[in-house]
PDB file of C-alpha atoms in Angstrom:
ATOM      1  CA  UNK A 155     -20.762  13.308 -18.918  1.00 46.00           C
ATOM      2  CA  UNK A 156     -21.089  12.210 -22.184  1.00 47.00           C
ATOM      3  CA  UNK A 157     -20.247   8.808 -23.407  1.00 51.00           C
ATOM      4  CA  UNK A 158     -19.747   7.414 -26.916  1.00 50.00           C
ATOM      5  CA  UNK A 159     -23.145   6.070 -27.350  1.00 47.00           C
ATOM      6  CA  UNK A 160     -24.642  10.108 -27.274  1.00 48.00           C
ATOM      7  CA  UNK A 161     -26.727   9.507 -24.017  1.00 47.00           C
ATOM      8  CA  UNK A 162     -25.799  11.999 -21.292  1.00 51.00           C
ATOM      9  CA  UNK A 163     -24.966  10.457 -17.943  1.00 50.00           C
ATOM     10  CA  UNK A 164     -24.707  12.566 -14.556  1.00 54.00           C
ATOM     11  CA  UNK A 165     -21.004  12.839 -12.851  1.00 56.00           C
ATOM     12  CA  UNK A 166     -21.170  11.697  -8.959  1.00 55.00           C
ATOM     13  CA  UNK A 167     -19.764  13.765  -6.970  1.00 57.00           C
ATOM     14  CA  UNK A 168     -16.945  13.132  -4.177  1.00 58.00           C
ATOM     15  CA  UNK A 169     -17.934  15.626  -2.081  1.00 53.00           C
ATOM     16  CA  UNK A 170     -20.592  13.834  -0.865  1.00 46.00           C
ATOM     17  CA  UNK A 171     -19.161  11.307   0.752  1.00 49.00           C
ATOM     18  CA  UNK A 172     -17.484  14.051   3.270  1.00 50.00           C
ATOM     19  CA  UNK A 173     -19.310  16.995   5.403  1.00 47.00           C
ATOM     20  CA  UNK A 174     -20.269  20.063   3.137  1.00 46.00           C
ATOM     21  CA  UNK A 175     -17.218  22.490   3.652  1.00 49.00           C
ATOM     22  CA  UNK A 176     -14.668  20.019   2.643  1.00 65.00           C
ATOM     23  CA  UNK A 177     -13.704  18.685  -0.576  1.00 79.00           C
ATOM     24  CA  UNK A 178     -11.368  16.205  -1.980  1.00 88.00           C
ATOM     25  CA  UNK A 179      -7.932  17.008  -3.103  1.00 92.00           C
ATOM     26  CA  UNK A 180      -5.686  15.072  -5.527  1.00 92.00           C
ATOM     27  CA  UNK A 181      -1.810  16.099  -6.371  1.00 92.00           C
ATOM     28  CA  UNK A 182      -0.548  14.685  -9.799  1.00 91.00           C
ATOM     29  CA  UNK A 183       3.123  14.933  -8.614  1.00 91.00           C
ATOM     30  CA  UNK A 184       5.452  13.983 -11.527  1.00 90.00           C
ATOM     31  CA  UNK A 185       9.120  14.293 -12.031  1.00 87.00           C
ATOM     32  CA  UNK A 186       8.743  13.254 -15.679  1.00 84.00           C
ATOM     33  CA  UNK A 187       6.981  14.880 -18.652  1.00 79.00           C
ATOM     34  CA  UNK A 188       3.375  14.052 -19.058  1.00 82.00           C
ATOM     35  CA  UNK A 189       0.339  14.932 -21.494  1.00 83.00           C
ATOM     36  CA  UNK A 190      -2.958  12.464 -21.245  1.00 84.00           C
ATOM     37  CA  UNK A 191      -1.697  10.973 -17.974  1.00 87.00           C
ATOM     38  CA  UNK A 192      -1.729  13.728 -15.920  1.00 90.00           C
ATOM     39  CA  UNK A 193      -4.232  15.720 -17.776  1.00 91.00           C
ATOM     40  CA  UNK A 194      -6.466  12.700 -17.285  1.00 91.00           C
ATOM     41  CA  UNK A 195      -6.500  12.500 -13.217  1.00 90.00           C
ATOM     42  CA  UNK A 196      -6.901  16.011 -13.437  1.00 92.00           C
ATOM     43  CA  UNK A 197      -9.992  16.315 -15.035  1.00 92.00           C
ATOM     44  CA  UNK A 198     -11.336  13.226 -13.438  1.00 91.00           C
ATOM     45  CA  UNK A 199     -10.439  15.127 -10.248  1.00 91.00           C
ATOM     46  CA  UNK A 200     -12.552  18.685 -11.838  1.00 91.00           C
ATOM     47  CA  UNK A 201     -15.307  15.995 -12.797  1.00 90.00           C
ATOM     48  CA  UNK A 202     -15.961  14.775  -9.941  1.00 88.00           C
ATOM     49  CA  UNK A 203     -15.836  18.111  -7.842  1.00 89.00           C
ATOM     50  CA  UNK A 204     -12.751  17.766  -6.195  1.00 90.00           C
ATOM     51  CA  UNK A 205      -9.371  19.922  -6.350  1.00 92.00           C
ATOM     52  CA  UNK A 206      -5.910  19.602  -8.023  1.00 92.00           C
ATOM     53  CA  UNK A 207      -2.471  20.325  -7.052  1.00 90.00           C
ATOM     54  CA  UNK A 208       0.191  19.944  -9.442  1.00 83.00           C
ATOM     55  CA  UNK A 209       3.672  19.676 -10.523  1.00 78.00           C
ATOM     56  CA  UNK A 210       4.633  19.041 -13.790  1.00 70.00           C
ATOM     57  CA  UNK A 211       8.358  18.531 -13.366  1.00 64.00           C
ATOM     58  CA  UNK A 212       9.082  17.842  -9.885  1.00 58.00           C
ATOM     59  CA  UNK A 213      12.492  16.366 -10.981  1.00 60.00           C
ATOM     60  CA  UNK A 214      13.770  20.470 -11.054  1.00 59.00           C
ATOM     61  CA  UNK A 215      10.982  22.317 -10.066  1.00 53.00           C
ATOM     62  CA  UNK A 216      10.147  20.957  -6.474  1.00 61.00           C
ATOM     63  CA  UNK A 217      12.631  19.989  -3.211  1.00 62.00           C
ATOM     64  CA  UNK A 218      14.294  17.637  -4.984  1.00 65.00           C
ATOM     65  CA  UNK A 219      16.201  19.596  -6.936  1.00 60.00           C
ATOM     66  CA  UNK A 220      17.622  20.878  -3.440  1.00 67.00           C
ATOM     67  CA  UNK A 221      18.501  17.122  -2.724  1.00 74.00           C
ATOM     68  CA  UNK A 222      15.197  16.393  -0.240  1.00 82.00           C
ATOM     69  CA  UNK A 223      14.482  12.554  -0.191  1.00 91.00           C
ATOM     70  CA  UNK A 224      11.555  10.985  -1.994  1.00 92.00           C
ATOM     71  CA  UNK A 225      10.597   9.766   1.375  1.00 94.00           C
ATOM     72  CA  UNK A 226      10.134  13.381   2.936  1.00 94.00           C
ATOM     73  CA  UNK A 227       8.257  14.857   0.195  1.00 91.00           C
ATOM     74  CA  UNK A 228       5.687  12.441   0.503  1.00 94.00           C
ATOM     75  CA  UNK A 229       5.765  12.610   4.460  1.00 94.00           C
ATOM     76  CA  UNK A 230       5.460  16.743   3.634  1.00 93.00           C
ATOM     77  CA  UNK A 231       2.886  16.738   0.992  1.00 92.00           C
ATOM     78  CA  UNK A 232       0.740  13.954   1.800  1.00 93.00           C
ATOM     79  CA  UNK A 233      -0.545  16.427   5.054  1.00 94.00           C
ATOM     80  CA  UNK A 234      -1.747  19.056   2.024  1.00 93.00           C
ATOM     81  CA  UNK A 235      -4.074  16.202   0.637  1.00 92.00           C
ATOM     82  CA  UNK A 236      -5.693  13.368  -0.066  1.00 93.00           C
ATOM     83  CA  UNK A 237      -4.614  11.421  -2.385  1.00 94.00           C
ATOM     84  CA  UNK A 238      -1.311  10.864  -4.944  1.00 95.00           C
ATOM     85  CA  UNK A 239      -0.751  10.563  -8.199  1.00 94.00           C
ATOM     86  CA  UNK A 240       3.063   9.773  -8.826  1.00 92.00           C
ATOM     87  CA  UNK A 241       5.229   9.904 -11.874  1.00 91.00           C
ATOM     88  CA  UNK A 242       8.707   8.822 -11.310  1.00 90.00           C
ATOM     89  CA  UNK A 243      12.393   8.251 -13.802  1.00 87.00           C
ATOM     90  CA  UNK A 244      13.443   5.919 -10.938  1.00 88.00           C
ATOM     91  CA  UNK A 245      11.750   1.994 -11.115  1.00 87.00           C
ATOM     92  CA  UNK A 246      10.229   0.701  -7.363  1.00 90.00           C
ATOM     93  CA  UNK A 247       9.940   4.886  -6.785  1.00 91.00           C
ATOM     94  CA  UNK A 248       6.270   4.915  -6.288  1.00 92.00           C
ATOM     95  CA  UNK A 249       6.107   1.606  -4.325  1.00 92.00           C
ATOM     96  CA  UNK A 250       8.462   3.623  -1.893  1.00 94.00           C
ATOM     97  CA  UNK A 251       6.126   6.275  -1.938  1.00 95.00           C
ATOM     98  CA  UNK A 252       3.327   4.123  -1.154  1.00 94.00           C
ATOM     99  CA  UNK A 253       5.258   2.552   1.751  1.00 95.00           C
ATOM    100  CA  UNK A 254       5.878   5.980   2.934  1.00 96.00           C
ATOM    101  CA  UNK A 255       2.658   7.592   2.652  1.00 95.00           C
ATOM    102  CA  UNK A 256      -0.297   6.902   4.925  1.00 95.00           C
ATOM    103  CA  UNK A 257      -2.927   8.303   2.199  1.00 94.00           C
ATOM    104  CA  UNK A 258      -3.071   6.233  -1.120  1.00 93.00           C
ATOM    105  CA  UNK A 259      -0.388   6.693  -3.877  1.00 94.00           C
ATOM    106  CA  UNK A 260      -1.187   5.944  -7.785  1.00 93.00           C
ATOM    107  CA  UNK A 261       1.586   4.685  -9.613  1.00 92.00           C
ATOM    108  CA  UNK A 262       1.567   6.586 -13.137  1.00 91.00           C
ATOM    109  CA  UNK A 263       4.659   5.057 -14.282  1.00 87.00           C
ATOM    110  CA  UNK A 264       8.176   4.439 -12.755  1.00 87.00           C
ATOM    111  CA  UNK A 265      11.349   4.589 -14.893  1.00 80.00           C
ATOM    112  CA  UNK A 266      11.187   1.133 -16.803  1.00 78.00           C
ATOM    113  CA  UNK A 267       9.024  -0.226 -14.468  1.00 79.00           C
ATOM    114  CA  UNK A 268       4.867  -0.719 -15.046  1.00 86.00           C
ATOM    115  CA  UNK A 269       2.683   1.981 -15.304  1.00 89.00           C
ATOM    116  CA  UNK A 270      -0.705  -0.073 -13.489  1.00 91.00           C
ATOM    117  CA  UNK A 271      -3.312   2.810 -14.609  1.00 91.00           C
ATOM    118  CA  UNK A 272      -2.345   2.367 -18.692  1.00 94.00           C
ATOM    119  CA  UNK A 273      -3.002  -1.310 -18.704  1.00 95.00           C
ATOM    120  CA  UNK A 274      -6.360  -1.077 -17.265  1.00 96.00           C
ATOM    121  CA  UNK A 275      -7.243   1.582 -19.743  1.00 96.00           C
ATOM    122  CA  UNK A 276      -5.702  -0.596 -22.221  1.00 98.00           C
ATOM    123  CA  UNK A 277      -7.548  -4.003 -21.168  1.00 98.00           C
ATOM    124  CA  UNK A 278     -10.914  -1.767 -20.970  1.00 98.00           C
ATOM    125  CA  UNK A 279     -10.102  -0.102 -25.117  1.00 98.00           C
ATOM    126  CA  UNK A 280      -9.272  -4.111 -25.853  1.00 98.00           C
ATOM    127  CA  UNK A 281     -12.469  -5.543 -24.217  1.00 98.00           C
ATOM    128  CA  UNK A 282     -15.130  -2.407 -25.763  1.00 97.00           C
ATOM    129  CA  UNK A 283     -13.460  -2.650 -29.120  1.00 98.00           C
ATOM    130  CA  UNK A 284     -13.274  -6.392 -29.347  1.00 97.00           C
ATOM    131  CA  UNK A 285     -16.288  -7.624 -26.783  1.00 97.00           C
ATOM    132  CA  UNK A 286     -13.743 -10.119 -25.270  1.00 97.00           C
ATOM    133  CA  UNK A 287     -10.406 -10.490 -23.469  1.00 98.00           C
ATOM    134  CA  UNK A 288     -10.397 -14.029 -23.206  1.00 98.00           C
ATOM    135  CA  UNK A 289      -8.950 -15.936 -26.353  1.00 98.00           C
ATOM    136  CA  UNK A 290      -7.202 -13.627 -27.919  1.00 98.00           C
ATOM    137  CA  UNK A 291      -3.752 -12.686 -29.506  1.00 98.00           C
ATOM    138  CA  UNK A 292      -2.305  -9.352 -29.059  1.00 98.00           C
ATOM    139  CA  UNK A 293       1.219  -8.001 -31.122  1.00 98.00           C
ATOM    140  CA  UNK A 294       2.936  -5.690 -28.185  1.00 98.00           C
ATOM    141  CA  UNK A 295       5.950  -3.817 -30.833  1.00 97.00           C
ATOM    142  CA  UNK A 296       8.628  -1.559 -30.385  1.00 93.00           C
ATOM    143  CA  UNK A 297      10.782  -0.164 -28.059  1.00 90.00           C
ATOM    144  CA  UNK A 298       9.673  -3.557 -25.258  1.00 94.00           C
ATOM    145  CA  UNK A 299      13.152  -3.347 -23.447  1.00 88.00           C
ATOM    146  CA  UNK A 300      12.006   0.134 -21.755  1.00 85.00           C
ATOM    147  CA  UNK A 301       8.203   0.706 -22.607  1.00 87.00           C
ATOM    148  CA  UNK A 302       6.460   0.550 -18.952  1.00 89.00           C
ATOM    149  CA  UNK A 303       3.433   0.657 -20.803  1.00 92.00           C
ATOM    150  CA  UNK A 304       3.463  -3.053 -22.935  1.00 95.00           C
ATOM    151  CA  UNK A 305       5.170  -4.290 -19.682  1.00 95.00           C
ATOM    152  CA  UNK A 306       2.003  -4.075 -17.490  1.00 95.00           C
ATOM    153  CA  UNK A 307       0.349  -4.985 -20.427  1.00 97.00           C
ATOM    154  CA  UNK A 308       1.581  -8.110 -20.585  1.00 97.00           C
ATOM    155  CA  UNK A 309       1.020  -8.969 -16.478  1.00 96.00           C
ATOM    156  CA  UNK A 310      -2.065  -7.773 -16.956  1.00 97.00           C
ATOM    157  CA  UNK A 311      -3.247  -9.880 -19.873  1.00 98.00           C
ATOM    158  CA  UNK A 312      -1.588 -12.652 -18.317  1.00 97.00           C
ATOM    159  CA  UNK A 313      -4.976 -12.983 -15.520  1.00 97.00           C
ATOM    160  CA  UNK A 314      -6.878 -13.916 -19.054  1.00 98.00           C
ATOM    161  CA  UNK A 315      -7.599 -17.318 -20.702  1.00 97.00           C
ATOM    162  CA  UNK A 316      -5.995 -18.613 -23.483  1.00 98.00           C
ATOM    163  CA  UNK A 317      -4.116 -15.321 -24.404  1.00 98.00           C
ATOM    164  CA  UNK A 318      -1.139 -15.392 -26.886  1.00 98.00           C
ATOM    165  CA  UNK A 319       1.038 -12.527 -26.998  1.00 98.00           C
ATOM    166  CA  UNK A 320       3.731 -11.553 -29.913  1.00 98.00           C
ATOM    167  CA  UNK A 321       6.702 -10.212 -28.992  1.00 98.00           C
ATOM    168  CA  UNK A 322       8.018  -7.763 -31.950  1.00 97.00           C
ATOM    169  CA  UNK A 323      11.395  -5.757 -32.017  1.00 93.00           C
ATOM    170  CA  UNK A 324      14.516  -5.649 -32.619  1.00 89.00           C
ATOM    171  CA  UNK A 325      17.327  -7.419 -30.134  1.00 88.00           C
ATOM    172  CA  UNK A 326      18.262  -3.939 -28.581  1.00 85.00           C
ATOM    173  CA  UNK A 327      14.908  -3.019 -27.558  1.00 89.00           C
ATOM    174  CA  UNK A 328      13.326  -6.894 -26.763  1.00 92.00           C
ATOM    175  CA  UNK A 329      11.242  -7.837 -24.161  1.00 95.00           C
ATOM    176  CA  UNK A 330      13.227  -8.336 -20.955  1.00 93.00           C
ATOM    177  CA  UNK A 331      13.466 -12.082 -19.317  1.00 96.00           C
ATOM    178  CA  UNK A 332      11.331 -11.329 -16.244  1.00 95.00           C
ATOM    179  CA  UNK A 333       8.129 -10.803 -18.255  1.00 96.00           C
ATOM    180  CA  UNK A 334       8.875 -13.363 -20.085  1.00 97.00           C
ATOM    181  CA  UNK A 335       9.394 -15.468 -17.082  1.00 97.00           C
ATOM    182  CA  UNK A 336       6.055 -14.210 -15.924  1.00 97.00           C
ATOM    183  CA  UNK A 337       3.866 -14.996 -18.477  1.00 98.00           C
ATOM    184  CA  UNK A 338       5.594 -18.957 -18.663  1.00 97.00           C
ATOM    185  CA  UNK A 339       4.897 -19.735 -14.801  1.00 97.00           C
ATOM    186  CA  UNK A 340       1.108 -18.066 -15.850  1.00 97.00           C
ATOM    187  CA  UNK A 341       0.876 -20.572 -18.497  1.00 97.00           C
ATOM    188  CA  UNK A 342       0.829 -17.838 -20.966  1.00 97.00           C
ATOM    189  CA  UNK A 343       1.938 -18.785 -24.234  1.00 98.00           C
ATOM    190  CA  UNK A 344       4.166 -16.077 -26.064  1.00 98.00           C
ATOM    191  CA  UNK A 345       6.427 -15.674 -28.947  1.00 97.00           C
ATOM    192  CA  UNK A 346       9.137 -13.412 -30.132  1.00 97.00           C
ATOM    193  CA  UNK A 347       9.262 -12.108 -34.001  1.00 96.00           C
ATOM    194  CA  UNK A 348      10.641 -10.112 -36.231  1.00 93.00           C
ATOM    195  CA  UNK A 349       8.024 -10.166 -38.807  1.00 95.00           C
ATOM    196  CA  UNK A 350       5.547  -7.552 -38.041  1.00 96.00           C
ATOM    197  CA  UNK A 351       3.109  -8.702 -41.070  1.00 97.00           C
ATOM    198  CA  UNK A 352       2.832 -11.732 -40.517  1.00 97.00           C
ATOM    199  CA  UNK A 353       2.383 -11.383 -36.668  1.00 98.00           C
ATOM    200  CA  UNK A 354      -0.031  -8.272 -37.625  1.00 98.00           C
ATOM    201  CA  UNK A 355      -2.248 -10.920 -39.724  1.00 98.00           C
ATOM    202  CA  UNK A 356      -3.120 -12.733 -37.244  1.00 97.00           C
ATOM    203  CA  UNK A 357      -3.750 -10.898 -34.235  1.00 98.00           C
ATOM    204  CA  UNK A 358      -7.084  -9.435 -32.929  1.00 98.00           C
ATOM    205  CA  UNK A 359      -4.547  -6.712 -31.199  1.00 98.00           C
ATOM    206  CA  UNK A 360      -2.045  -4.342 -32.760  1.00 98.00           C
ATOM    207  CA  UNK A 361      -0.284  -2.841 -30.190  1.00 98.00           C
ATOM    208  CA  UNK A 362       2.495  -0.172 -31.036  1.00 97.00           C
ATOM    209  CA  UNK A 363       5.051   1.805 -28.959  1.00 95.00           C
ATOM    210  CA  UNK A 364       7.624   4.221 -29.804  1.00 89.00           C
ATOM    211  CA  UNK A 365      11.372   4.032 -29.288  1.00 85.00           C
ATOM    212  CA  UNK A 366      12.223   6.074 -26.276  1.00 77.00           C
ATOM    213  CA  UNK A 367      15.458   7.804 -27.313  1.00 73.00           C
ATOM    214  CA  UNK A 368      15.094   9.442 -23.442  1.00 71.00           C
ATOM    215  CA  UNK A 369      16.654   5.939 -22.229  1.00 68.00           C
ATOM    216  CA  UNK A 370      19.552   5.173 -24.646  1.00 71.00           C
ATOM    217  CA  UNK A 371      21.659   8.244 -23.502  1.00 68.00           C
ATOM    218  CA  UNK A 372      24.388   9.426 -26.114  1.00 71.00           C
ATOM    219  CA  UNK A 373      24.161   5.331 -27.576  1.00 77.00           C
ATOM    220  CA  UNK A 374      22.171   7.614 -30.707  1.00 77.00           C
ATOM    221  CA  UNK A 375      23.634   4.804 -32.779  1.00 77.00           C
ATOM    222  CA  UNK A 376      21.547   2.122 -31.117  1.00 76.00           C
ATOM    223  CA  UNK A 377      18.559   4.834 -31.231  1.00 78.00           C
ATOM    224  CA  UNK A 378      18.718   5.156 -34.722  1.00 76.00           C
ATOM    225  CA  UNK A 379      19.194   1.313 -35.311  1.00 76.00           C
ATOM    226  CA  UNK A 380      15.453   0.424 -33.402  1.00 74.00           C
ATOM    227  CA  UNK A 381      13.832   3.695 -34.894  1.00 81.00           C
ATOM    228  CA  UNK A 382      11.536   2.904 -37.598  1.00 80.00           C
ATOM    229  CA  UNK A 383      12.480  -0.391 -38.559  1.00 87.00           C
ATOM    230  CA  UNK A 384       8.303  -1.863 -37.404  1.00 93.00           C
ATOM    231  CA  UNK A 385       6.060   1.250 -38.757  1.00 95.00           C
ATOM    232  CA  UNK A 386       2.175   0.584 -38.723  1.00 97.00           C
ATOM    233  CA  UNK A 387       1.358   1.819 -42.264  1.00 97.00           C
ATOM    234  CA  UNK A 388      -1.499   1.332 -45.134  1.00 97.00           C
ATOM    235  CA  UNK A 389       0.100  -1.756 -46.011  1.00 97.00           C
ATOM    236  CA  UNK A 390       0.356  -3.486 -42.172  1.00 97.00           C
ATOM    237  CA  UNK A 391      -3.600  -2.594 -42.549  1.00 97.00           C
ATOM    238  CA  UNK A 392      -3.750  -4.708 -45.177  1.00 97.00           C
ATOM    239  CA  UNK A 393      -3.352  -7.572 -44.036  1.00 98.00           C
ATOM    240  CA  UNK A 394      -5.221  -6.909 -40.828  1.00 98.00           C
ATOM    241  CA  UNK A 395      -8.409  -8.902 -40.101  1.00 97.00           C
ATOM    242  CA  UNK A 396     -11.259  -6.916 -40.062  1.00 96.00           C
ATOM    243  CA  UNK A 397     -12.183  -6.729 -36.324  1.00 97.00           C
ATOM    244  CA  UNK A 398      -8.564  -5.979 -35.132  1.00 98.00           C
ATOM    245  CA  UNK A 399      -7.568  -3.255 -33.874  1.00 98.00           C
ATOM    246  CA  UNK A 400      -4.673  -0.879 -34.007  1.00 98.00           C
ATOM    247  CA  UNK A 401      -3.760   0.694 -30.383  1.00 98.00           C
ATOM    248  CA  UNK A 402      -0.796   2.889 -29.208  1.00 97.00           C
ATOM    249  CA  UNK A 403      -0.329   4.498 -25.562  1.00 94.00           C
ATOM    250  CA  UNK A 404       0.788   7.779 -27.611  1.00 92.00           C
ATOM    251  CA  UNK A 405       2.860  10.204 -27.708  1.00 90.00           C
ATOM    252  CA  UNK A 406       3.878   8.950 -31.498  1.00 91.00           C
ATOM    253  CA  UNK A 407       6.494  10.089 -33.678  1.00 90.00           C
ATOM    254  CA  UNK A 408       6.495   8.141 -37.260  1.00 90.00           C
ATOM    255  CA  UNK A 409       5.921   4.302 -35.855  1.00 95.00           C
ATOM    256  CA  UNK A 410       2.285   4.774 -36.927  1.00 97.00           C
ATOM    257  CA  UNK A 411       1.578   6.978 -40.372  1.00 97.00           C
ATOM    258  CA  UNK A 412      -1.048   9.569 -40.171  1.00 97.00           C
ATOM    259  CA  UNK A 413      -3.256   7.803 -43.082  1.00 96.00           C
ATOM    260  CA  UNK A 414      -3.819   5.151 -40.299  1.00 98.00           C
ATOM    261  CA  UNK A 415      -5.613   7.616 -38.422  1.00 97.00           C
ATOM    262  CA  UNK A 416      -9.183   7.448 -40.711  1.00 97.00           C
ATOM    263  CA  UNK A 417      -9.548   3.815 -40.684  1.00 98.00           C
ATOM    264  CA  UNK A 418     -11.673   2.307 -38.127  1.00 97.00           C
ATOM    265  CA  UNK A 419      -9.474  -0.128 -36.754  1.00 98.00           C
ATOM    266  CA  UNK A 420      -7.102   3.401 -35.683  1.00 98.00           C
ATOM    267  CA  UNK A 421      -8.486   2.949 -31.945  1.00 98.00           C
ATOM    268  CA  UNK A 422      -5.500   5.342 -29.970  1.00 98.00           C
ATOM    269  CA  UNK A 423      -7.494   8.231 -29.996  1.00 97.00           C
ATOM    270  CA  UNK A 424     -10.293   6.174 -28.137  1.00 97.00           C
ATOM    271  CA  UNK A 425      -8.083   4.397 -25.971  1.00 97.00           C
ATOM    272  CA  UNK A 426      -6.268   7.560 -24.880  1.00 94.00           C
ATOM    273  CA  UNK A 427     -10.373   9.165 -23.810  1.00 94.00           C
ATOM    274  CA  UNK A 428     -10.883   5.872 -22.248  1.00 95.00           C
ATOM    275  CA  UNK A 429      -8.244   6.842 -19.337  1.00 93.00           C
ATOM    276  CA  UNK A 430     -10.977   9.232 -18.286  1.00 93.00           C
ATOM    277  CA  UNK A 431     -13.596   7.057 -17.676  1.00 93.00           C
ATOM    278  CA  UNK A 432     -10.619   4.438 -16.045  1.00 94.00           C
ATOM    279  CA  UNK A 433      -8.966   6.229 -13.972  1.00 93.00           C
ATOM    280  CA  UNK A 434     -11.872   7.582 -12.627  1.00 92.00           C
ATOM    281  CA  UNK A 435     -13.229   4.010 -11.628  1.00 92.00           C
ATOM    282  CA  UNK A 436      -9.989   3.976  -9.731  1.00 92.00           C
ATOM    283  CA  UNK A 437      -9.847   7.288  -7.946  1.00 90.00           C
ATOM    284  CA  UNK A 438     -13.608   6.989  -6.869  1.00 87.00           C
ATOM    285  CA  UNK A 439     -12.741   3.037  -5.856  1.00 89.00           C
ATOM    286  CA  UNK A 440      -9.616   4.344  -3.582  1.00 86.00           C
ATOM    287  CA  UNK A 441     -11.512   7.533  -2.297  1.00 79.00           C
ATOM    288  CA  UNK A 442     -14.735   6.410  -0.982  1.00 77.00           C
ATOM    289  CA  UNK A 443     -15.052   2.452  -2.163  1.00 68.00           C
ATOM    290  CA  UNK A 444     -17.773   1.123  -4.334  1.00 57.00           C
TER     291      UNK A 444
END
């Protein structure tokens, strides 16, 4: 495998940690649309010789469409393999899974919830762009109210010294009380703004999110209201410091402009390859240990 310094590094493989005729097996078993996530585990899985099963868009395409429980999928697929990797609309899905299964489940986002494998990714981009995790502030903008993504984010940065995080969105989309409740009995010190310039000026950490219109149902009103009122343009870049950085979990629609994209502080692109090397950390850690 290649990594971003040029040098060529070899791939272990899983297999050897079992007898010659066997290899592992992985299902990425989502019931909500997914690009880099999925794709991700399922090349780590090709990388390191294993196997893939896969559904897309279990939601219509599997059981549950026929009205089989979440609990007796797992109990039915879990004997097909070795490990999951779960994508769920419902939040606390995948810890039922877990509870369920007796092989080890991945959570890859649930509803609102967290999505765990994202914010390691994301504290990995943070600490190989920046050199450090400790001291710093990070902006987490957007749609906060519903974004998994800055919510395990947040819990995750809160395990760090002396972190500050801004808050910025509008009411409809802002940061719900339980992270916010979190970070306070962590002694993490946070703030909530509307001001995306100022915020952006001093922060070592940009961090944008799209509105998910998927989660305000026919309130298209409210939709329209949060979309593109905090866009990451030339001019946010501007007043940037030098060393920050501009991050985003991706997909984006117009919340960050394309002529972002060629300035060096544009880090997405890197943070979304970054899952590769993350996630498979994790699936070698949970498969055969250190």
């Amino acid at each position: 495998m290649d990594n971003d310094s040029g040098s060529k590094t070899s791939t272990p493989s899983l297999e050897t940690s079992r007898s010659s005729n066997s290899f592992i097996i992985i299902a990425t078993l989502f019931y909500e649309p997914s690009t880099r996530t999925r794709l991700s585990f399922e090349s780590v899985m090709k990388r390191l010789g294993g196997e893939v099963l896969t559904t897309e868009n279990a939601r219509e395409f599997s059981s549950t469409a026929k009205g089989e429980t979440l609990e007796d999928s797992i109990r039915t697929v879990e004997g097909y393999l070795d490990i999951i990797v779960m994508r769920h609309f419902e939040s606390g899905a995948t810890r039922r899974a877990a509870m369920t299964a007796n092989i080890p489940v991945i959570n890859t986002g649930d509803g609102p919830g967290q999505h765990p494998s994202q914010a390691l990714l994301d504290v990995y981009t943070i600490e190989r762009e920046i050199g450090k995790l400790d001291g710093i502030k990070v902006a987490l903008i957007g749609d906060l109210a519903n974004g998994r993504k800055v919510r395990s984010l947040a819990y995750l940065l809160a395990k760090y010294n002396d972190v500050k995080i801004y808050f910025v969105s509008l009411e409809v989309v802002k940061m719900k009380e339980d992270i916010k409740e979190y970070l306070t009995l962590k002694g993490v010190e946070w703030e909530e703004s509307a001001d995306l310039k100022e915020v952006a000026s001093k922060c070592d950490v940009v961090y944008q999110t799209r509105i998910q219109k998927e989660h305000f149902g026919e309130r298209n009103d409210l939709y329209e209201e949060a979309r593109g009122k905090y866009i990451i343009s030339r001019d946010v870049l501007g007043v940037m410091q030098k060393h920050a950085i501009v991050m985003h979990p991706l997909p984006r629609l117009d919340e960050i402009t394309v002529d972002v994209d060629g300035d060096p502080r544009a880090a997405y692109f890197r943070q979304a390859k970054n899952g590769l090397y993350i996630r498979m950390a994790l699936l070698k850690l949970l498969l055969v240990g250190w």
